[in-house]
Amino acid sequence: MLELTDIINALVLLSNFVLIPALSYGSQLAMGALGITLVYGVLRFSNFAHGDLMAFGTMLTILLTWWLQSIGISLGAFPTALLALPFAILGAIALSLIFDKSVYQFYRNQKSSPVIFVIVSTGVMFMMNAIVRLIIGPNDQRFFDGTKFIIHPREFKDFTGLSEGLAIKSTQLLTVVITLVTVIALFWFLQKTRTGKSMRAYSDNEDLALLSGINPNKVIWITWIIVAALATTAGTLYGLDKSFKPFTYFMLLLPMFASAILGGIGNPIGAVVGGYVIAFSEVLVTYAYKKFLIYLLPEFMEPRGLAQFLSTDYKFAVSFIILVVVLLIRPTGIFKGKTIR
Amino acid sequence: MKNLLNENIRAPLAFAMMALLLLFVGVSQSWSVALSIFNLCLISAIMSLGVNIQWGYAGLLNLGVMGFTALGGVAAVLISQAPVAEAWTAGGQNILISLALAIVTIVICLQVKRRVTNIWFRRSALGITLIIGYLAINHFYAPGVKAIEAVEPATKGFLGGFGLPIILSWAVGGMLAAAIALVVGKITLGLRADYLAIATLGISEIIIAVLKNEDWLTRGVKNVAGLVRPVPYELDLQRSAWFSDGVRWIYSTKLDKLSEIGQEKLLHDLVIQNSSIFVKLCYSGLFTSVLLILLILSIKALNSPWGRMMRAIRDNEEAANAMGKNIVKQHLQVFILGSAVVGIAGAMLVTLDGQFTPASYQPLRFTFLIWLMVIIGGSGNNLGAVFGGFFIWFMWVELEPLSIFLMNLITANMDGVSVIKTHLINSAPHLRLFMMGLVLLLTMRFMPKGFIPEKTRLHSIS
């Protein structure tokens, strides 16, 4: 006989291990994918250095956080990293603009093919990667402080009397809220302001935009500024939520590209939706449903194994398989992005 | 000075410089180190040849080099390891059944895709087939894997291989890589160039993920060590009479000057030293012959009508298409060929190491570094790719001590216990990543055709 408490327990379990983690991971992916999609839309190339730009920005946040902590400044319940973030963004913007001026601009003027840009961006990736490793080293760094839990699993159990605990980490809530604010601000900027409109116009048709007197250099600068800000914020939130390791950030490139392409590359709404779809698929497919099913199914139907579709080690495979399926079935993504020839 | 930049003498110049660099290492560090670098230079050169076939001939941006290298390594394990009979009886049958079921599922899916025309009917049929197929495969697969991995997990826990000489795996590695490349190419070729890059990067990550987790195949992260060598072992050499006689003969002038006891002692040391050099020389011989064969074939292919067609497709796809060339088919062909060459190199690498460690496959080392070799050496030019393989590998190895030296120089005036000083010295190895990136960017900017550029052939109609 199915009891109500069992159903509630099952739902709490699912929220705790699937819904909430996927929501925060999805937000981080969405912000990362937005950066990739903006570079693709405006600058017209796949930026392989994006993961390492994220790592660079996060590294600055960490160093500033440590410095702030050492002189005794903190935000109380909030992580100190939030105070360091704006300054780290400035640093990431500076680095992006330096690389644009010294590297990408030349190929833009030459009207090089996208492949050349990809190769060049891997060169930039090497250098950014090296800078990060030189300064902060290749190891795991934690920089979280402040209140850890908004809802503590034990308190939740005591309060509700359920056997399953629900944990909401403050970083998870922060991630979702900051993403929401950032995405709304970005869309308002792109849709309503003059500069945002000029960016979209430039992305749609470069020649027409130039004819209408849009200054391409300004558009490119603004794009890098937004991209660096998004990357640093996404990286910092990911680092707060999990931990910071340069190699992990490099590996995030794949799910972020998958998100951008799934949503329709060059399309900001698509990047956000894509981020959440990829995150939810990764978590849903690699979650072991054994306990969940035990709550819901009568005893004789209970699963013997873990009831897991794929082992957690295949997370990358999930985002990648989605990527391939999208490229094969609907190459423009869910929302029409740039056409792929 | 102008002559130095003449493109015709650049190739001999480059290789002469490379030889000098290696000789310098031999004299200043040791011959053993020089030979180790040389052997890996040879393997790198073969990988670089493979990538050059894809990028230089046809303009395909394959960032999955790491995956194909690892597949070559798998071949080395599967060919050379002895079969584990207990594991086969425990779960071999289940694995074979699930393999057969996987093939059946794929065949049914392909048939459905071809025969059923109604789009929604087709999609639901595909979905149902996949779900049933997954459940059926899992029913046999999971217990099979569990049984196999339970067989002596500390040393075995996998099906083992064929127990054949490892040198066969070089060819098999190429074939395995080619087979996977066929599947990958079918899926991804036809995408735009930078999408192909992302897709192949992803596929290589998946290949590594599979190798790390499917313990029944190659023991996963537990690694396979002690692969049987194709060349003699140092200990056997030291014990054999002909080897010490040979060493005595080579060093006879030096030995004759010493007393009897001194002779014995020196000879003993020399035999130990030279046994390791001899083993490395054997590898060098094997690798050099493979490289030469592949290089000759590559040069022949590039100069043949096939090579001309490939270049035509690379330089102007539409025109080549208009001339009746099937671009997707040719791309697939060149993708398979290049991957096979990379697979051969992958098998050779594992042979040299004597062990297979999936965790050691890192994209920076096995994908992007190889790309660097091709681009800096000269894409489209086989000699250039070989030179790039030599040069970049040499730099990759020697930049590490060099950056430590540099860091020591920079920090020489700093306080002995300064935190910054130790940090800088410890992070010196990362400096080479920076230099590699810088070299790539500088080459792309100022020498986009690489050090030994592709020859542009101009035929005038006389």
XYZ file of N, CA, C and O in Angstrom, chain A residues 89-180:
368
model
N 36.276 40.500 -12.007
C 35.704 40.684 -13.340
C 36.528 41.711 -14.118
O 36.837 41.511 -15.297
N 36.919 42.778 -13.444
C 37.742 43.796 -14.118
C 39.033 43.170 -14.655
O 39.451 43.442 -15.783
N 39.646 42.311 -13.831
C 40.876 41.654 -14.264
C 40.644 40.769 -15.475
O 41.417 40.780 -16.439
N 39.554 39.990 -15.445
C 39.255 39.090 -16.561
C 38.970 39.891 -17.829
O 39.361 39.501 -18.936
N 38.276 41.036 -17.663
C 38.002 41.888 -18.821
C 39.324 42.371 -19.416
O 39.532 42.323 -20.635
N 40.224 42.804 -18.541
C 41.517 43.298 -19.022
C 42.236 42.220 -19.828
O 42.710 42.473 -20.940
N 42.264 40.994 -19.284
C 42.964 39.923 -19.985
C 42.306 39.630 -21.341
O 42.986 39.466 -22.354
N 40.968 39.583 -21.357
C 40.253 39.316 -22.611
C 40.583 40.366 -23.644
O 40.828 40.051 -24.818
N 40.571 41.625 -23.211
C 40.826 42.696 -24.178
C 42.272 42.658 -24.669
O 42.529 42.898 -25.847
N 43.191 42.303 -23.770
C 44.592 42.193 -24.202
C 44.719 41.118 -25.275
O 45.325 41.324 -26.327
N 44.097 39.959 -25.018
C 44.200 38.880 -26.002
C 43.481 39.253 -27.296
O 43.924 38.897 -28.390
N 42.369 39.978 -27.190
C 41.664 40.369 -28.408
C 42.536 41.295 -29.242
O 42.690 41.109 -30.445
N 43.100 42.286 -28.592
C 43.936 43.265 -29.311
C 45.160 42.585 -29.908
O 45.530 42.844 -31.053
N 45.816 41.713 -29.104
C 47.094 41.189 -29.554
C 46.939 39.967 -30.454
O 47.829 39.667 -31.241
N 45.822 39.259 -30.336
C 45.704 38.023 -31.104
C 44.541 38.059 -32.087
O 44.732 38.057 -33.302
N 43.326 38.119 -31.555
C 42.160 37.899 -32.420
C 41.965 38.995 -33.461
O 41.528 38.733 -34.570
N 42.304 40.249 -33.084
C 42.041 41.358 -33.993
C 42.699 41.151 -35.354
O 42.081 41.382 -36.394
N 43.927 40.648 -35.314
C 44.669 40.428 -36.556
C 43.893 39.510 -37.509
O 43.746 39.800 -38.691
N 43.369 38.417 -36.951
C 42.670 37.445 -37.805
C 41.321 37.966 -38.250
O 40.815 37.610 -39.309
N 40.722 38.824 -37.392
C 39.456 39.447 -37.778
C 39.674 40.332 -38.996
O 38.922 40.291 -39.955
N 40.748 41.113 -38.939
C 41.030 41.995 -40.065
C 41.352 41.196 -41.327
O 41.052 41.614 -42.424
N 41.991 40.043 -41.141
C 42.318 39.187 -42.284
C 41.112 38.433 -42.796
O 41.192 37.776 -43.810
N 40.022 38.474 -42.058
C 38.830 37.672 -42.344
C 39.207 36.191 -42.471
O 38.867 35.510 -43.441
N 39.960 35.692 -41.484
C 40.380 34.291 -41.496
C 39.174 33.377 -41.308
O 38.137 33.798 -40.809
N 39.374 32.104 -41.700
C 38.274 31.148 -41.576
C 38.099 30.745 -40.106
O 39.030 30.879 -39.311
N 36.907 30.261 -39.745
C 36.653 29.872 -38.348
C 37.675 28.869 -37.818
O 38.006 28.898 -36.630
N 38.182 28.000 -38.690
C 39.144 26.990 -38.242
C 40.393 27.652 -37.697
O 40.944 27.248 -36.668
N 40.855 28.682 -38.385
C 42.056 29.388 -37.927
C 41.796 29.977 -36.538
O 42.630 29.891 -35.638
N 40.595 30.533 -36.371
C 40.248 31.093 -35.065
C 40.282 30.023 -33.987
O 40.744 30.265 -32.877
N 39.775 28.837 -34.316
C 39.772 27.753 -33.328
C 41.203 27.434 -32.914
O 41.520 27.337 -31.725
N 42.093 27.318 -33.894
C 43.488 26.979 -33.584
C 44.114 28.081 -32.738
O 44.785 27.818 -31.731
N 43.860 29.329 -33.146
C 44.426 30.443 -32.394
C 43.880 30.450 -30.965
O 44.621 30.666 -30.005
N 42.587 30.151 -30.833
C 42.016 30.187 -29.484
C 42.582 29.054 -28.630
O 42.660 29.190 -27.407
N 43.019 27.944 -29.255
C 43.680 26.927 -28.430
C 45.039 27.442 -27.951
O 45.474 27.107 -26.856
N 45.684 28.275 -28.783
C 46.932 28.894 -28.330
C 46.689 29.770 -27.116
O 47.425 29.716 -26.123
N 45.621 30.567 -27.190
C 45.255 31.426 -26.061
C 44.930 30.554 -24.853
O 45.308 30.867 -23.714
N 44.244 29.425 -25.125
C 43.893 28.497 -24.048
C 45.143 28.013 -23.314
O 45.198 28.032 -22.085
N 46.152 27.590 -24.080
C 47.426 27.163 -23.502
C 47.967 28.243 -22.570
O 48.366 27.973 -21.441
N 47.976 29.489 -23.069
C 48.611 30.553 -22.305
C 47.830 30.869 -21.035
O 48.399 31.010 -19.955
N 46.496 30.975 -21.167
C 45.679 31.277 -19.979
C 45.837 30.165 -18.951
O 45.996 30.411 -17.762
N 45.781 28.922 -19.442
C 45.943 27.762 -18.584
C 47.262 27.862 -17.814
O 47.314 27.656 -16.593
N 48.327 28.220 -18.550
C 49.640 28.315 -17.925
C 49.668 29.428 -16.887
O 50.218 29.254 -15.796
N 49.046 30.574 -17.225
C 49.046 31.688 -16.276
C 48.384 31.254 -14.977
O 48.910 31.468 -13.884
N 47.223 30.596 -15.112
C 46.497 30.166 -13.914
C 47.341 29.192 -13.102
O 47.485 29.326 -11.888
N 47.934 28.208 -13.785
C 48.732 27.208 -13.056
C 49.979 27.828 -12.448
O 50.416 27.436 -11.371
N 50.575 28.799 -13.151
C 51.768 29.449 -12.610
C 51.435 30.189 -11.334
O 52.191 30.165 -10.378
N 50.272 30.869 -11.337
C 49.972 31.723 -10.190
C 49.402 30.919 -9.024
O 49.873 31.028 -7.901
N 48.407 30.090 -9.298
C 47.716 29.456 -8.171
C 48.000 27.960 -8.079
O 47.632 27.312 -7.092
N 48.664 27.405 -9.083
C 49.000 25.984 -9.026
C 47.865 25.121 -9.544
O 46.737 25.581 -9.682
N 48.157 23.840 -9.843
C 47.160 22.989 -10.474
C 46.206 22.310 -9.487
O 45.345 21.553 -9.893
N 46.329 22.602 -8.200
C 45.574 21.811 -7.219
C 44.214 22.409 -6.881
O 43.891 23.516 -7.277
N 43.459 21.640 -6.123
C 42.149 22.060 -5.638
C 42.270 23.229 -4.671
O 43.144 23.220 -3.812
N 41.407 24.227 -4.827
C 41.395 25.335 -3.869
C 39.968 25.539 -3.377
O 39.041 25.521 -4.177
N 39.800 25.739 -2.100
C 38.495 26.096 -1.561
C 38.549 27.513 -1.022
O 39.532 27.908 -0.409
N 37.504 28.266 -1.265
C 37.527 29.654 -0.811
C 36.176 30.074 -0.274
O 35.850 31.244 -0.201
N 35.359 29.083 0.086
C 34.030 29.381 0.573
C 34.089 29.765 2.054
O 34.813 29.166 2.836
N 33.351 30.804 2.423
C 33.149 31.063 3.845
C 31.720 31.577 4.018
O 31.002 31.773 3.049
N 31.313 31.828 5.243
C 29.938 32.249 5.479
C 29.073 31.065 5.865
O 29.570 29.986 6.173
N 27.767 31.261 5.864
C 26.856 30.197 6.268
C 26.785 29.139 5.182
O 26.621 29.466 4.010
N 26.907 27.876 5.548
C 26.949 26.842 4.533
C 25.549 26.414 4.085
O 25.272 26.282 2.907
N 24.664 26.208 5.059
C 23.349 25.679 4.707
C 22.254 26.712 4.940
O 22.285 27.445 5.925
N 21.300 26.767 4.038
C 20.096 27.540 4.295
C 19.085 26.625 4.975
O 18.440 26.978 5.944
N 18.973 25.410 4.408
C 18.189 24.381 5.081
C 19.131 23.230 5.387
O 19.735 22.649 4.485
N 19.287 22.944 6.650
C 20.174 21.855 7.047
C 19.385 20.549 7.031
O 18.252 20.500 7.493
N 19.978 19.465 6.485
C 19.206 18.227 6.359
C 18.669 17.718 7.696
O 17.528 17.249 7.769
N 19.464 17.848 8.772
C 18.994 17.299 10.046
C 17.837 18.131 10.603
O 16.827 17.599 11.048
N 18.006 19.463 10.498
C 16.926 20.336 10.958
C 15.645 20.083 10.184
O 14.546 20.092 10.731
N 15.824 19.850 8.862
C 14.660 19.572 8.030
C 13.950 18.301 8.489
O 12.731 18.259 8.611
N 14.756 17.294 8.830
C 14.190 16.032 9.301
C 13.439 16.249 10.617
O 12.308 15.796 10.785
N 14.080 16.967 11.533
C 13.452 17.209 12.832
C 12.154 17.993 12.672
O 11.145 17.720 13.311
N 12.205 18.972 11.772
C 11.067 19.877 11.605
C 9.879 19.165 10.975
O 8.746 19.297 11.414
N 10.149 18.374 9.928
C 9.038 17.749 9.203
C 8.717 16.352 9.704
O 7.640 15.846 9.448
N 9.664 15.708 10.368
C 9.427 14.348 10.815
C 9.582 13.320 9.712
O 9.251 12.151 9.880
N 10.090 13.746 8.532
C 10.304 12.802 7.431
C 11.616 12.051 7.646
O 12.478 12.505 8.394
N 11.768 10.913 6.956
C 13.020 10.186 7.125
C 14.080 10.673 6.135
O 15.246 10.332 6.273
N 13.670 11.430 5.131
C 14.645 11.981 4.188
C 14.937 13.433 4.533
O 14.020 14.209 4.807
N 16.213 13.796 4.487
C 16.575 15.184 4.756
C 16.672 15.976 3.463
O 16.979 15.426 2.411
N 16.396 17.266 3.569
C 16.547 18.124 2.402
C 17.621 19.157 2.732
O 17.541 19.830 3.750
N 18.626 19.252 1.854
C 19.678 20.226 2.098
C 19.653 21.269 0.999
O 19.612 20.931 -0.183
N 19.623 22.528 1.390
C 19.833 23.582 0.398
C 21.036 24.370 0.861
O 21.012 24.998 1.921
N 22.109 24.288 0.041
C 23.311 25.020 0.399
C 23.132 26.466 -0.021
O 22.474 26.760 -1.014
N 23.738 27.381 0.756
C 23.595 28.799 0.421
C 24.171 29.082 -0.962
O 23.667 29.917 -1.703
N 25.236 28.323 -1.335
C 25.832 28.568 -2.648
C 24.865 28.209 -3.770
O 24.866 28.823 -4.830
N 24.030 27.191 -3.509
C 23.074 26.794 -4.544
C 22.046 27.890 -4.767
O 21.738 28.256 -5.906
N 21.523 28.409 -3.651
C 20.542 29.479 -3.780
C 21.180 30.702 -4.442
O 20.614 31.303 -5.360
N 22.388 31.041 -3.975
C 23.108 32.187 -4.545
C 23.276 32.031 -6.052
O 23.039 32.961 -6.820
N 23.697 30.825 -6.453
C 23.901 30.567 -7.875
C 22.633 30.856 -8.661
O 22.650 31.575 -9.654
N 21.530 30.292 -8.197
C 20.291 30.438 -8.948
C 19.857 31.904 -8.985
O 19.497 32.435 -10.052
N 19.937 32.576 -7.839
C 19.492 33.973 -7.794
C 20.382 34.860 -8.673
O 19.892 35.645 -9.486
N 21.683 34.690 -8.524
C 22.597 35.532 -9.316
C 22.418 35.270 -10.807
O 22.406 36.188 -11.622
N 22.248 33.994 -11.161
C 22.027 33.686 -12.571
C 20.767 34.378 -13.071
O 20.761 34.977 -14.155
N 19.711 34.286 -12.293
C 18.442 34.890 -12.695
C 18.630 36.385 -12.944
O 18.246 36.917 -13.996
